[in-house]
mmCIF file of C-alpha atoms and ligand atoms in Angstrom:
data_model
loop_
_atom_site.group_PDB
_atom_site.id
_atom_site.type_symbol
_atom_site.label_atom_id
_atom_site.label_comp_id
_atom_site.label_asym_id
_atom_site.label_seq_id
_atom_site.Cartn_x
_atom_site.Cartn_y
_atom_site.Cartn_z
ATOM 1 C CA MET K 27 9.613 -23.813 5.106
ATOM 2 C CA ALA K 28 9.805 -20.261 3.819
ATOM 3 C CA ILE K 29 9.814 -17.112 5.690
ATOM 4 C CA VAL K 30 8.826 -13.746 4.238
ATOM 5 C CA TYR K 31 10.277 -10.550 5.075
ATOM 6 C CA LYS K 32 9.129 -7.156 3.694
ATOM 7 C CA PHE K 33 11.088 -3.923 4.283
ATOM 8 C CA GLY K 34 9.283 -0.816 3.414
ATOM 9 C CA GLY K 35 10.727 2.556 1.878
ATOM 10 C CA ALA K 36 11.442 3.923 5.279
ATOM 11 C CA SER K 37 13.441 1.001 6.283
ATOM 12 C CA VAL K 38 15.663 1.159 3.404
ATOM 13 C CA LYS K 39 15.864 4.840 3.074
ATOM 14 C CA ASP K 40 19.783 4.972 3.002
ATOM 15 C CA ALA K 41 23.080 2.885 3.230
ATOM 16 C CA ASN K 42 22.439 2.392 6.851
ATOM 17 C CA GLY K 43 18.901 0.896 6.256
ATOM 18 C CA VAL K 44 20.496 -1.488 3.970
ATOM 19 C CA ARG K 45 23.315 -2.430 6.497
ATOM 20 C CA ASN K 46 20.287 -3.003 8.924
ATOM 21 C CA VAL K 47 18.614 -5.305 6.393
ATOM 22 C CA GLU K 48 21.791 -7.347 6.455
ATOM 23 C CA LYS K 49 21.800 -7.580 10.191
ATOM 24 C CA ILE K 50 18.246 -8.762 10.311
ATOM 25 C CA VAL K 51 18.341 -11.518 7.612
ATOM 26 C CA ARG K 52 21.584 -12.817 9.172
ATOM 27 C CA MET K 53 19.500 -13.726 12.179
ATOM 28 C CA VAL K 54 17.421 -16.008 10.146
ATOM 29 C CA GLU K 55 18.358 -19.558 9.493
ATOM 30 C CA ASP K 56 15.418 -20.686 7.213
ATOM 31 C CA ASP K 57 15.206 -19.944 3.484
ATOM 32 C CA LEU K 58 14.191 -16.326 3.284
ATOM 33 C CA MET K 59 12.023 -14.386 0.677
ATOM 34 C CA VAL K 60 12.885 -10.762 1.137
ATOM 35 C CA VAL K 61 10.358 -8.156 -0.326
ATOM 36 C CA VAL K 62 11.578 -4.577 -0.632
ATOM 37 C CA SER K 63 9.912 -1.265 -1.420
ATOM 38 C CA ALA K 64 11.570 1.541 -3.248
ATOM 39 C CA MET K 65 14.194 3.576 -1.079
ATOM 40 C CA GLY K 66 12.737 6.430 0.995
ATOM 41 C CA LYS K 67 10.542 8.588 -1.030
ATOM 42 C CA THR K 68 11.743 7.437 -4.422
ATOM 43 C CA THR K 69 8.100 6.526 -5.599
ATOM 44 C CA ASN K 70 6.955 9.916 -5.026
ATOM 45 C CA ALA K 71 9.965 11.319 -6.852
ATOM 46 C CA LEU K 72 9.182 9.010 -9.873
ATOM 47 C CA GLU K 73 5.716 9.928 -9.933
ATOM 48 C CA ARG K 74 6.843 13.495 -10.528
ATOM 49 C CA VAL K 75 9.001 12.472 -13.385
ATOM 50 C CA VAL K 76 6.040 10.943 -15.282
ATOM 51 C CA GLU K 77 3.879 13.961 -14.489
ATOM 52 C CA LEU K 78 6.592 16.334 -15.741
ATOM 53 C CA LEU K 79 6.787 14.323 -18.877
ATOM 54 C CA ASP K 80 3.157 14.338 -19.284
ATOM 55 C CA ALA K 81 3.119 18.080 -19.097
ATOM 56 C CA GLY K 82 5.773 18.258 -21.652
ATOM 57 C CA LYS K 83 8.400 19.441 -19.287
ATOM 58 C CA GLU K 84 11.204 17.201 -20.477
ATOM 59 C CA GLU K 85 14.127 19.154 -18.891
ATOM 60 C CA GLN K 86 12.776 19.278 -15.514
ATOM 61 C CA ALA K 87 11.689 15.702 -15.773
ATOM 62 C CA LEU K 88 15.246 14.696 -16.783
ATOM 63 C CA SER K 89 16.835 16.581 -14.002
ATOM 64 C CA GLN K 90 14.428 14.988 -11.523
ATOM 65 C CA TRP K 91 15.421 11.555 -12.994
ATOM 66 C CA VAL K 92 19.119 12.494 -12.625
ATOM 67 C CA ASP K 93 18.569 13.436 -9.071
ATOM 68 C CA ILE K 94 16.931 10.038 -8.338
ATOM 69 C CA ILE K 95 19.604 8.129 -10.062
ATOM 70 C CA ASP K 96 22.468 10.198 -8.145
ATOM 71 C CA PHE K 97 20.613 9.261 -4.936
ATOM 72 C CA HIS K 98 21.129 5.550 -5.617
ATOM 73 C CA VAL K 99 24.641 5.981 -6.820
ATOM 74 C CA ALA K 100 25.439 7.679 -3.676
ATOM 75 C CA VAL K 101 23.903 4.958 -1.467
ATOM 76 C CA MET K 102 25.737 2.403 -3.762
ATOM 77 C CA LYS K 103 29.109 4.073 -3.159
ATOM 78 C CA GLU K 104 28.516 4.340 0.465
ATOM 79 C CA LEU K 105 27.898 0.552 0.601
ATOM 80 C CA GLY K 106 31.226 -0.094 -1.274
ATOM 81 C CA LEU K 107 29.411 -1.016 -4.642
ATOM 82 C CA GLN K 108 30.600 0.029 -7.996
ATOM 83 C CA PRO K 109 27.698 1.711 -9.827
ATOM 84 C CA GLY K 110 27.878 0.644 -13.734
ATOM 85 C CA SER K 111 29.710 -2.509 -12.978
ATOM 86 C CA ASP K 112 28.138 -4.190 -10.018
ATOM 87 C CA ILE K 113 24.632 -2.625 -10.992
ATOM 88 C CA ARG K 114 23.965 -1.608 -14.522
ATOM 89 C CA LEU K 115 22.241 1.867 -14.501
ATOM 90 C CA GLN K 116 19.346 2.669 -16.871
ATOM 91 C CA GLY K 117 20.312 5.982 -18.507
ATOM 92 C CA GLU K 118 17.133 6.573 -20.308
ATOM 93 C CA ILE K 119 13.545 7.080 -18.728
ATOM 94 C CA PRO K 120 11.534 4.135 -19.735
ATOM 95 C CA TYR K 121 8.848 6.514 -21.248
ATOM 96 C CA ASP K 122 7.006 6.442 -24.529
ATOM 97 C CA PRO K 123 4.992 9.660 -25.314
ATOM 98 C CA THR K 124 2.631 7.571 -27.613
ATOM 99 C CA LEU K 125 1.387 5.450 -24.835
ATOM 100 C CA PRO K 126 -1.291 6.276 -22.260
ATOM 101 C CA PHE K 127 -0.226 8.103 -18.983
ATOM 102 C CA ASP K 128 -0.933 5.210 -16.661
ATOM 103 C CA GLU K 129 1.046 2.680 -18.798
ATOM 104 C CA ASN K 130 3.864 5.015 -18.719
ATOM 105 C CA TYR K 131 3.484 5.504 -15.008
ATOM 106 C CA ASP K 132 3.997 1.867 -14.419
ATOM 107 C CA GLN K 133 7.099 1.547 -16.534
ATOM 108 C CA VAL K 134 8.692 4.602 -14.835
ATOM 109 C CA VAL K 135 7.489 4.215 -11.036
ATOM 110 C CA SER K 136 8.455 0.543 -10.967
ATOM 111 C CA MET K 137 12.094 1.532 -11.374
ATOM 112 C CA GLY K 138 12.300 2.538 -7.747
ATOM 113 C CA GLU K 139 11.965 -1.116 -6.618
ATOM 114 C CA ILE K 140 14.127 -2.316 -9.319
ATOM 115 C CA LEU K 141 16.842 -0.230 -8.071
ATOM 116 C CA SER K 142 16.311 -0.674 -4.498
ATOM 117 C CA THR K 143 16.377 -4.730 -4.721
ATOM 118 C CA GLN K 144 19.463 -4.530 -7.133
ATOM 119 C CA ILE K 145 21.416 -2.615 -4.438
ATOM 120 C CA ILE K 146 20.222 -4.804 -1.584
ATOM 121 C CA ALA K 147 20.781 -8.208 -3.442
ATOM 122 C CA VAL K 148 24.273 -7.125 -4.519
ATOM 123 C CA TYR K 149 25.250 -5.581 -1.253
ATOM 124 C CA LEU K 150 24.407 -8.942 0.556
ATOM 125 C CA LEU K 151 26.060 -11.005 -1.962
ATOM 126 C CA LYS K 152 29.207 -9.012 -1.305
ATOM 127 C CA GLN K 153 28.842 -9.647 2.418
ATOM 128 C CA GLY K 154 29.050 -13.255 1.723
ATOM 129 C CA LEU K 155 25.438 -14.210 1.692
ATOM 130 C CA SER K 156 23.856 -16.625 -0.829
ATOM 131 C CA VAL K 157 21.445 -14.437 -2.453
ATOM 132 C CA GLU K 158 19.217 -14.562 -5.745
ATOM 133 C CA TRP K 159 17.851 -11.324 -7.231
ATOM 134 C CA TRP K 160 14.076 -11.930 -8.555
ATOM 135 C CA ASN K 161 12.524 -9.896 -11.182
ATOM 136 C CA MET K 162 8.889 -9.766 -10.206
ATOM 137 C CA PRO K 163 7.634 -8.314 -13.524
ATOM 138 C CA LYS K 164 8.368 -11.777 -15.000
ATOM 139 C CA LEU K 165 7.139 -13.894 -12.064
ATOM 140 C CA LEU K 166 4.166 -11.983 -10.598
ATOM 141 C CA ARG K 167 1.638 -12.055 -13.496
ATOM 142 C CA THR K 168 -1.005 -9.410 -13.677
ATOM 143 C CA ASP K 169 -3.563 -8.059 -16.125
ATOM 144 C CA ASN K 170 -2.823 -4.478 -17.676
ATOM 145 C CA THR K 171 -5.103 -2.357 -15.375
ATOM 146 C CA TRP K 172 -2.118 0.193 -15.225
ATOM 147 C CA ARG K 173 -1.435 1.472 -11.531
ATOM 148 C CA GLU K 174 -3.838 -1.058 -9.887
ATOM 149 C CA ALA K 175 -3.006 -4.266 -11.796
ATOM 150 C CA LYS K 176 -4.877 -7.456 -10.836
ATOM 151 C CA VAL K 177 -2.766 -10.451 -10.002
ATOM 152 C CA ASP K 178 -3.298 -13.798 -11.649
ATOM 153 C CA ASP K 179 -2.866 -16.018 -8.838
ATOM 154 C CA ALA K 180 -2.704 -19.220 -10.769
ATOM 155 C CA VAL K 181 0.168 -18.194 -13.180
ATOM 156 C CA SER K 182 2.109 -16.435 -10.387
ATOM 157 C CA ALA K 183 1.831 -19.072 -7.832
ATOM 158 C CA SER K 184 3.237 -21.645 -10.356
ATOM 159 C CA LEU K 185 6.160 -19.418 -11.613
ATOM 160 C CA ILE K 186 7.102 -18.514 -8.161
ATOM 161 C CA ARG K 187 6.952 -22.078 -6.807
ATOM 162 C CA ALA K 188 8.970 -23.230 -9.723
ATOM 163 C CA GLY K 189 11.594 -20.770 -8.971
ATOM 164 C CA TRP K 190 11.653 -21.446 -5.103
ATOM 165 C CA GLU K 191 12.111 -25.140 -6.066
ATOM 166 C CA ARG K 192 14.970 -24.465 -8.368
ATOM 167 C CA ALA K 193 17.008 -22.063 -6.076
ATOM 168 C CA GLN K 194 19.765 -23.380 -3.859
ATOM 169 C CA ARG K 195 19.411 -23.734 -0.278
ATOM 170 C CA PRO K 196 19.667 -22.255 2.283
ATOM 171 C CA GLN K 197 18.846 -19.273 0.331
ATOM 172 C CA ILE K 198 17.849 -15.606 0.446
ATOM 173 C CA VAL K 199 15.632 -14.430 -2.331
ATOM 174 C CA VAL K 200 15.553 -10.481 -2.735
ATOM 175 C CA THR K 201 12.679 -9.200 -4.765
ATOM 176 C CA GLN K 202 10.536 -6.152 -5.443
ATOM 177 C CA GLY K 203 7.066 -5.497 -3.738
ATOM 178 C CA PHE K 204 4.528 -3.456 -5.425
ATOM 179 C CA ILE K 205 5.378 -4.585 -8.971
ATOM 180 C CA GLY K 206 4.378 -7.243 -11.452
ATOM 181 C CA GLY K 207 4.211 -7.678 -15.140
ATOM 182 C CA THR K 208 1.888 -8.728 -18.046
ATOM 183 C CA ALA K 209 2.120 -11.819 -20.084
ATOM 184 C CA ASP K 210 3.570 -9.414 -23.048
ATOM 185 C CA GLY K 211 6.400 -8.153 -20.662
ATOM 186 C CA LYS K 212 5.252 -4.857 -19.401
ATOM 187 C CA ARG K 213 5.905 -3.799 -15.964
ATOM 188 C CA THR K 214 2.583 -3.069 -13.848
ATOM 189 C CA THR K 215 2.076 -1.732 -10.299
ATOM 190 C CA LEU K 216 -0.387 -2.901 -7.847
ATOM 191 C CA GLY K 217 -1.328 0.346 -6.239
ATOM 192 C CA ARG K 218 0.465 2.672 -3.780
ATOM 193 C CA GLU K 219 1.881 0.930 -0.671
ATOM 194 C CA GLY K 220 1.226 -2.419 -2.330
ATOM 195 C CA SER K 221 4.360 -4.010 -1.228
ATOM 196 C CA ASP K 222 2.847 -5.673 1.896
ATOM 197 C CA TYR K 223 0.314 -7.067 -0.560
ATOM 198 C CA THR K 224 3.162 -8.706 -2.575
ATOM 199 C CA ALA K 225 4.627 -10.061 0.542
ATOM 200 C CA ALA K 226 1.396 -11.626 1.585
ATOM 201 C CA LEU K 227 0.975 -13.123 -1.878
ATOM 202 C CA LEU K 228 4.343 -14.766 -1.708
ATOM 203 C CA GLY K 229 3.699 -16.078 1.669
ATOM 204 C CA ASN K 230 0.577 -17.689 0.336
ATOM 205 C CA TYR K 231 2.186 -19.077 -2.809
ATOM 206 C CA LEU K 232 5.047 -20.494 -0.814
ATOM 207 C CA ASP K 233 2.988 -21.843 2.285
ATOM 208 C CA ALA K 234 5.342 -19.695 4.395
ATOM 209 C CA GLU K 235 5.720 -20.234 7.981
ATOM 210 C CA SER K 236 5.176 -16.465 8.685
ATOM 211 C CA VAL K 237 5.280 -13.107 7.025
ATOM 212 C CA THR K 238 7.037 -10.244 8.794
ATOM 213 C CA ILE K 239 6.468 -6.611 7.808
ATOM 214 C CA TRP K 240 9.391 -4.441 9.076
ATOM 215 C CA LYS K 241 8.295 -0.935 10.064
ATOM 216 C CA ASP K 242 9.445 2.226 11.767
ATOM 217 C CA VAL K 243 7.085 1.749 14.592
ATOM 218 C CA PRO K 244 7.122 -0.963 17.473
ATOM 219 C CA GLY K 245 4.109 -2.831 15.857
ATOM 220 C CA ILE K 246 0.508 -2.289 15.540
ATOM 221 C CA LEU K 247 -0.353 0.712 17.871
ATOM 222 C CA ASN K 248 -3.726 1.980 18.951
ATOM 223 C CA ALA K 249 -3.157 5.349 17.303
ATOM 224 C CA ASP K 250 -0.702 7.158 15.044
ATOM 225 C CA PRO K 251 2.225 8.144 17.133
ATOM 226 C CA ARG K 252 2.544 11.327 14.905
ATOM 227 C CA ILE K 253 -0.960 12.448 16.024
ATOM 228 C CA GLU K 254 -1.604 11.045 19.532
ATOM 229 C CA ALA K 255 0.784 11.235 22.304
ATOM 230 C CA ASN K 256 0.132 8.198 24.328
ATOM 231 C CA THR K 257 -0.073 5.176 22.269
ATOM 232 C CA VAL K 258 -0.130 1.391 23.316
ATOM 233 C CA LEU K 259 0.978 -1.449 21.266
ATOM 234 C CA ILE K 260 -1.539 -4.233 20.386
ATOM 235 C CA PRO K 261 0.569 -7.384 20.763
ATOM 236 C CA SER K 262 -1.976 -9.898 19.436
ATOM 237 C CA LEU K 263 -4.753 -9.500 16.984
ATOM 238 C CA ARG K 264 -7.235 -11.579 14.853
ATOM 239 C CA TYR K 265 -7.312 -11.440 10.977
ATOM 240 C CA GLN K 266 -10.740 -9.759 11.210
ATOM 241 C CA ASP K 267 -9.614 -7.065 13.485
ATOM 242 C CA ALA K 268 -6.630 -6.288 11.370
ATOM 243 C CA VAL K 269 -8.779 -6.243 8.186
ATOM 244 C CA GLU K 270 -11.120 -3.632 9.890
ATOM 245 C CA LEU K 271 -8.354 -1.565 11.166
ATOM 246 C CA SER K 272 -6.649 -1.215 7.729
ATOM 247 C CA TYR K 273 -10.050 -0.726 5.813
ATOM 248 C CA SER K 274 -10.656 2.300 8.375
ATOM 249 C CA GLY K 275 -7.411 3.710 7.084
ATOM 250 C CA ALA K 276 -4.765 2.527 9.741
ATOM 251 C CA GLN K 277 -1.706 3.174 7.656
ATOM 252 C CA ILE K 278 0.025 0.195 9.154
ATOM 253 C CA ILE K 279 -0.650 -2.443 6.833
ATOM 254 C CA HIS K 280 -2.305 -2.340 3.212
ATOM 255 C CA PRO K 281 -5.715 -3.539 3.237
ATOM 256 C CA LYS K 282 -5.177 -6.424 0.768
ATOM 257 C CA THR K 283 -2.503 -7.911 2.865
ATOM 258 C CA ILE K 284 -4.675 -10.006 5.215
ATOM 259 C CA ARG K 285 -6.879 -12.238 3.064
ATOM 260 C CA PRO K 286 -4.038 -14.137 1.342
ATOM 261 C CA LEU K 287 -2.606 -14.963 4.744
ATOM 262 C CA GLU K 288 -5.873 -15.697 6.391
ATOM 263 C CA ASN K 289 -6.642 -18.169 3.563
ATOM 264 C CA LYS K 290 -3.653 -20.270 4.504
ATOM 265 C CA ARG K 291 -3.560 -19.512 8.302
ATOM 266 C CA ILE K 292 -0.204 -17.700 8.020
ATOM 267 C CA PRO K 293 0.635 -15.392 10.906
ATOM 268 C CA LEU K 294 1.530 -11.702 10.013
ATOM 269 C CA LEU K 295 4.087 -10.198 12.316
ATOM 270 C CA VAL K 296 4.767 -6.320 12.383
ATOM 271 C CA LYS K 297 8.038 -5.631 14.043
ATOM 272 C CA PRO K 298 10.280 -2.687 14.483
ATOM 273 C CA PHE K 299 13.436 -2.649 12.163
ATOM 274 C CA GLY K 300 15.339 -0.753 14.800
ATOM 275 C CA ASP K 301 14.793 -3.312 17.273
ATOM 276 C CA PRO K 302 14.560 -6.791 15.486
ATOM 277 C CA THR K 303 14.351 -8.791 18.578
ATOM 278 C CA ALA K 304 11.246 -7.070 19.958
ATOM 279 C CA ALA K 305 8.119 -9.018 19.679
ATOM 280 C CA GLY K 306 6.005 -6.439 17.829
ATOM 281 C CA SER K 307 2.440 -7.465 17.051
ATOM 282 C CA ARG K 308 1.160 -10.724 15.849
ATOM 283 C CA ILE K 309 -1.768 -11.185 13.749
ATOM 284 C CA ALA K 310 -2.951 -14.658 13.452
ATOM 285 C CA GLU K 311 -5.921 -17.162 13.574
ATOM 286 C CA ASP K 312 -5.421 -17.665 17.251
ATOM 287 C CA GLY K 313 -5.094 -13.684 17.845
ATOM 288 C CA VAL K 314 -6.522 -12.132 20.896
ATOM 289 C CA GLY K 315 -9.720 -10.230 20.063
ATOM 290 C CA PRO K 316 -11.645 -7.987 20.210
ATOM 291 C CA ILE K 317 -8.976 -5.294 20.672
ATOM 292 C CA ASP K 318 -9.455 -4.099 24.487
ATOM 293 C CA VAL K 319 -8.179 -0.537 24.076
ATOM 294 C CA PRO K 320 -9.785 2.257 22.100
ATOM 295 C CA VAL K 321 -8.269 2.435 18.653
ATOM 296 C CA TYR K 322 -7.966 5.662 16.838
ATOM 297 C CA ILE K 323 -7.794 5.572 12.986
ATOM 298 C CA TRP K 324 -7.348 8.492 10.729
ATOM 299 C CA ARG K 325 -8.147 8.298 7.065
ATOM 300 C CA LYS K 326 -7.096 11.503 5.449
ATOM 301 C CA ASN K 327 -7.941 13.360 2.153
ATOM 302 C CA GLN K 328 -11.580 12.378 2.029
ATOM 303 C CA LEU K 329 -14.481 13.835 0.072
ATOM 304 C CA LEU K 330 -17.936 13.808 1.060
ATOM 305 C CA ILE K 331 -20.493 13.740 -1.647
ATOM 306 C CA THR K 332 -24.128 14.016 -1.078
ATOM 307 C CA MET K 333 -26.756 13.268 -3.617
ATOM 308 C CA ARG K 334 -30.217 14.691 -3.556
ATOM 309 C CA ALA K 335 -33.208 13.618 -5.573
ATOM 310 C CA LYS K 336 -33.863 15.751 -8.639
ATOM 311 C CA ASP K 337 -37.579 14.876 -8.347
ATOM 312 C CA PHE K 338 -40.067 13.280 -6.007
ATOM 313 C CA ALA K 339 -39.672 9.841 -7.785
ATOM 314 C CA PHE K 340 -36.969 8.925 -5.391
ATOM 315 C CA VAL K 341 -36.631 5.248 -4.520
ATOM 316 C CA LEU K 342 -33.688 4.796 -2.381
ATOM 317 C CA GLU K 343 -32.988 1.256 -3.264
ATOM 318 C CA GLU K 344 -32.774 2.231 -6.902
ATOM 319 C CA SER K 345 -30.655 5.249 -6.323
ATOM 320 C CA LEU K 346 -28.359 3.331 -4.171
ATOM 321 C CA SER K 347 -27.721 0.764 -6.928
ATOM 322 C CA GLU K 348 -27.296 3.479 -9.441
ATOM 323 C CA ILE K 349 -24.884 5.422 -7.334
ATOM 324 C CA PHE K 350 -22.659 2.334 -6.472
ATOM 325 C CA GLU K 351 -22.557 1.170 -9.997
ATOM 326 C CA ILE K 352 -21.070 4.645 -11.008
ATOM 327 C CA ILE K 353 -18.841 4.801 -7.969
ATOM 328 C CA HIS K 354 -17.464 1.233 -8.640
ATOM 329 C CA ARG K 355 -16.932 1.784 -12.423
ATOM 330 C CA HIS K 356 -14.877 5.028 -11.490
ATOM 331 C CA ARG K 357 -12.774 2.880 -9.098
ATOM 332 C CA LEU K 358 -13.704 5.243 -6.082
ATOM 333 C CA LYS K 359 -12.981 3.890 -2.788
ATOM 334 C CA VAL K 360 -15.769 4.342 -0.347
ATOM 335 C CA SER K 361 -15.138 4.751 3.503
ATOM 336 C CA LEU K 362 -18.539 5.557 4.709
ATOM 337 C CA ILE K 363 -22.410 5.622 3.533
ATOM 338 C CA GLN K 364 -25.172 7.416 4.984
ATOM 339 C CA SER K 365 -28.719 7.670 3.728
ATOM 340 C CA SER K 366 -31.930 9.692 4.682
ATOM 341 C CA ALA K 367 -35.391 9.833 2.982
ATOM 342 C CA VAL K 368 -34.161 12.333 0.162
ATOM 343 C CA THR K 369 -30.315 12.212 0.323
ATOM 344 C CA ILE K 370 -27.380 9.637 -0.014
ATOM 345 C CA SER K 371 -23.901 10.721 1.217
ATOM 346 C CA VAL K 372 -20.874 8.720 0.623
ATOM 347 C CA CYS K 373 -17.350 9.552 1.851
ATOM 348 C CA VAL K 374 -14.591 8.442 -0.578
ATOM 349 C CA ASP K 375 -10.907 8.714 -0.842
ATOM 350 C CA ASN K 376 -10.084 11.913 -2.866
ATOM 351 C CA THR K 377 -8.311 10.356 -5.776
ATOM 352 C CA ARG K 378 -7.739 11.214 -9.471
ATOM 353 C CA PHE K 379 -10.929 9.388 -10.352
ATOM 354 C CA VAL K 380 -13.335 11.429 -8.336
ATOM 355 C CA ASN K 381 -14.051 14.424 -10.816
ATOM 356 C CA ASP K 382 -15.361 12.070 -13.440
ATOM 357 C CA ALA K 383 -17.462 10.281 -11.220
ATOM 358 C CA ILE K 384 -19.093 13.519 -9.743
ATOM 359 C CA GLU K 385 -19.618 14.736 -13.317
ATOM 360 C CA GLU K 386 -21.650 11.467 -14.080
ATOM 361 C CA LEU K 387 -23.534 11.524 -10.679
ATOM 362 C CA LYS K 388 -24.630 14.967 -11.694
ATOM 363 C CA GLN K 389 -26.506 13.676 -14.694
ATOM 364 C CA HIS K 390 -28.884 11.851 -12.074
ATOM 365 C CA PHE K 391 -28.813 13.652 -8.901
ATOM 366 C CA ASN K 392 -28.286 17.197 -7.327
ATOM 367 C CA VAL K 393 -24.609 16.671 -6.136
ATOM 368 C CA THR K 394 -22.802 18.750 -3.621
ATOM 369 C CA TYR K 395 -19.550 17.935 -2.028
ATOM 370 C CA ASN K 396 -17.034 18.932 0.679
ATOM 371 C CA ASP K 397 -13.321 18.168 0.504
ATOM 372 C CA HIS K 398 -10.333 18.675 2.808
ATOM 373 C CA LEU K 399 -11.909 16.173 5.080
ATOM 374 C CA SER K 400 -10.617 13.260 7.336
ATOM 375 C CA LEU K 401 -12.474 10.255 8.709
ATOM 376 C CA LEU K 402 -11.798 9.287 12.125
ATOM 377 C CA THR K 403 -12.711 6.055 13.320
ATOM 378 C CA ILE K 404 -12.709 5.250 17.071
ATOM 379 C CA ARG K 405 -13.147 1.440 17.788
ATOM 380 C CA GLY K 406 -13.877 0.700 21.557
ATOM 381 C CA THR K 407 -15.304 4.075 22.081
ATOM 382 C CA THR K 408 -17.188 5.348 25.192
ATOM 383 C CA PRO K 409 -19.268 8.576 25.211
ATOM 384 C CA GLU K 410 -16.391 10.377 27.030
ATOM 385 C CA ILE K 411 -13.848 9.317 24.345
ATOM 386 C CA LEU K 412 -16.351 10.541 21.715
ATOM 387 C CA ASP K 413 -16.856 13.912 23.374
ATOM 388 C CA ARG K 414 -13.158 14.525 23.566
ATOM 389 C CA ALA K 415 -12.609 13.546 19.932
ATOM 390 C CA LYS K 416 -15.366 16.029 18.776
ATOM 391 C CA ASP K 417 -14.128 18.891 21.126
ATOM 392 C CA GLY K 418 -12.726 21.705 18.780
ATOM 393 C CA ARG K 419 -13.429 19.853 15.607
ATOM 394 C CA THR K 420 -15.943 20.623 12.743
ATOM 395 C CA VAL K 421 -17.973 17.530 12.466
ATOM 396 C CA MET K 422 -19.703 17.089 9.141
ATOM 397 C CA LEU K 423 -21.216 13.680 9.831
ATOM 398 C CA SER K 424 -21.100 11.198 12.434
ATOM 399 C CA GLN K 425 -22.038 7.605 12.765
ATOM 400 C CA THR K 426 -22.084 5.706 15.965
ATOM 401 C CA THR K 427 -22.876 2.168 17.112
ATOM 402 C CA ARG K 428 -22.411 0.872 20.691
ATOM 403 C CA ARG K 429 -18.552 0.495 20.338
ATOM 404 C CA THR K 430 -17.565 2.387 17.109
ATOM 405 C CA ALA K 431 -17.716 5.982 16.353
ATOM 406 C CA ARG K 432 -17.018 7.365 12.883
ATOM 407 C CA LEU K 433 -16.601 11.172 12.454
ATOM 408 C CA VAL K 434 -16.026 13.005 9.196
ATOM 409 C CA VAL K 435 -14.263 16.149 10.222
ATOM 410 C CA LYS K 436 -12.632 19.080 8.579
ATOM 411 C CA GLU K 437 -8.755 18.936 8.135
HETATM 412 N N1 LIG Q 10 7.053 1.888 -3.237
HETATM 413 C C1 LIG Q 10 5.667 1.850 -3.228
HETATM 414 C C2 LIG Q 10 5.048 3.056 -2.742
HETATM 415 O O1 LIG Q 10 5.516 3.957 -2.116
HETATM 416 C C3 LIG Q 10 5.180 0.569 -2.867
HETATM 417 C C4 LIG Q 10 5.079 0.352 -1.112
HETATM 418 O O2 LIG Q 10 6.050 1.086 -0.590
HETATM 419 O O3 LIG Q 10 4.730 -0.481 -0.748
HETATM 420 O O4 LIG Q 10 3.791 3.266 -2.781
HETATM 421 MG MG1 MG Q 11 6.871 3.121 -0.028
#
């Protein structure tokens, strides 16, 4: 049976990270599918390259690109690899000014994962492991919704299963998270932080025994340790609890990760890459729930849009369907909804799609909005916990049920 391991950018941010990957994969005897993100902050750096090119700042873009390549070359050298002979380096930026921004974005930004996986695959090979490098743009088939490509499960599953059957055993396959490709050979990306989702899809297609996400935290904690001082590890969760956590904005796993695993009852493990024998957290069919400690989840960079009727002919149901049609079409991600007799408020992620959506909403409603907001969700709250959370904060809106509180607060 296959085991799937996913290493995020933080776990492969330098040569030591790559050596640590070797140490961890050596502990496995089964066939292993290793899904890797771009190294460190490479994805952000590549995003800047596309933005600079789009703004016509070619020199700056090129120097940014050279920095990215240099960084990878330095890692290769530190690992004893020969840039140019062990790994072919792409000299030119895969950018075509005649194409739309989003299409260029996918061609350029996907290079981060291509580079990281080549380095890791060649390094492991040189350490004597039996490794295959797979190119997901040829195997994970998607449509051409650039930057948020939709995966064709039927085609992808059959390509990936066929590859898996063909490969030698015991084997380690090293491949990219976050990226796929269209039928006509263009690279696509699945949305930021999408590597977890790739790992889950591969787990599903291969009927994996388990999928493990290696992180820089001990597992799933009840709060972000960078924000809260006292955090506790949640050792066991049910799929539904994990879905709720990630949709509330818990950064720990990408929201799309759970469904493909739940469908096949495949356990998801979240473990610390610095301490590979630690148990971490396990999300599974037989997970323990509900979670019995208060959980704090911050969803940052929120925008609260309030729509008010332009006239007295306001029918809540009609307005709601109109609003959500617009919101959906503009690909906004809604984190909270509240309605009153004459207003509807929605909290959304403040993304690049927001302005166009607001313009369209303005044609139908009087629209006001606030930005620089965060949504704090507290699961397993009590009145005391809620008071403490509100203390010293400007609360724009709050929604509470018996066990869950949601506060939209100023950042
Ligand atoms: N490298 C991509 C990103 O930073 C995908 C991922 O890390 O999951 O968004
Ligand atoms: Mg990343």
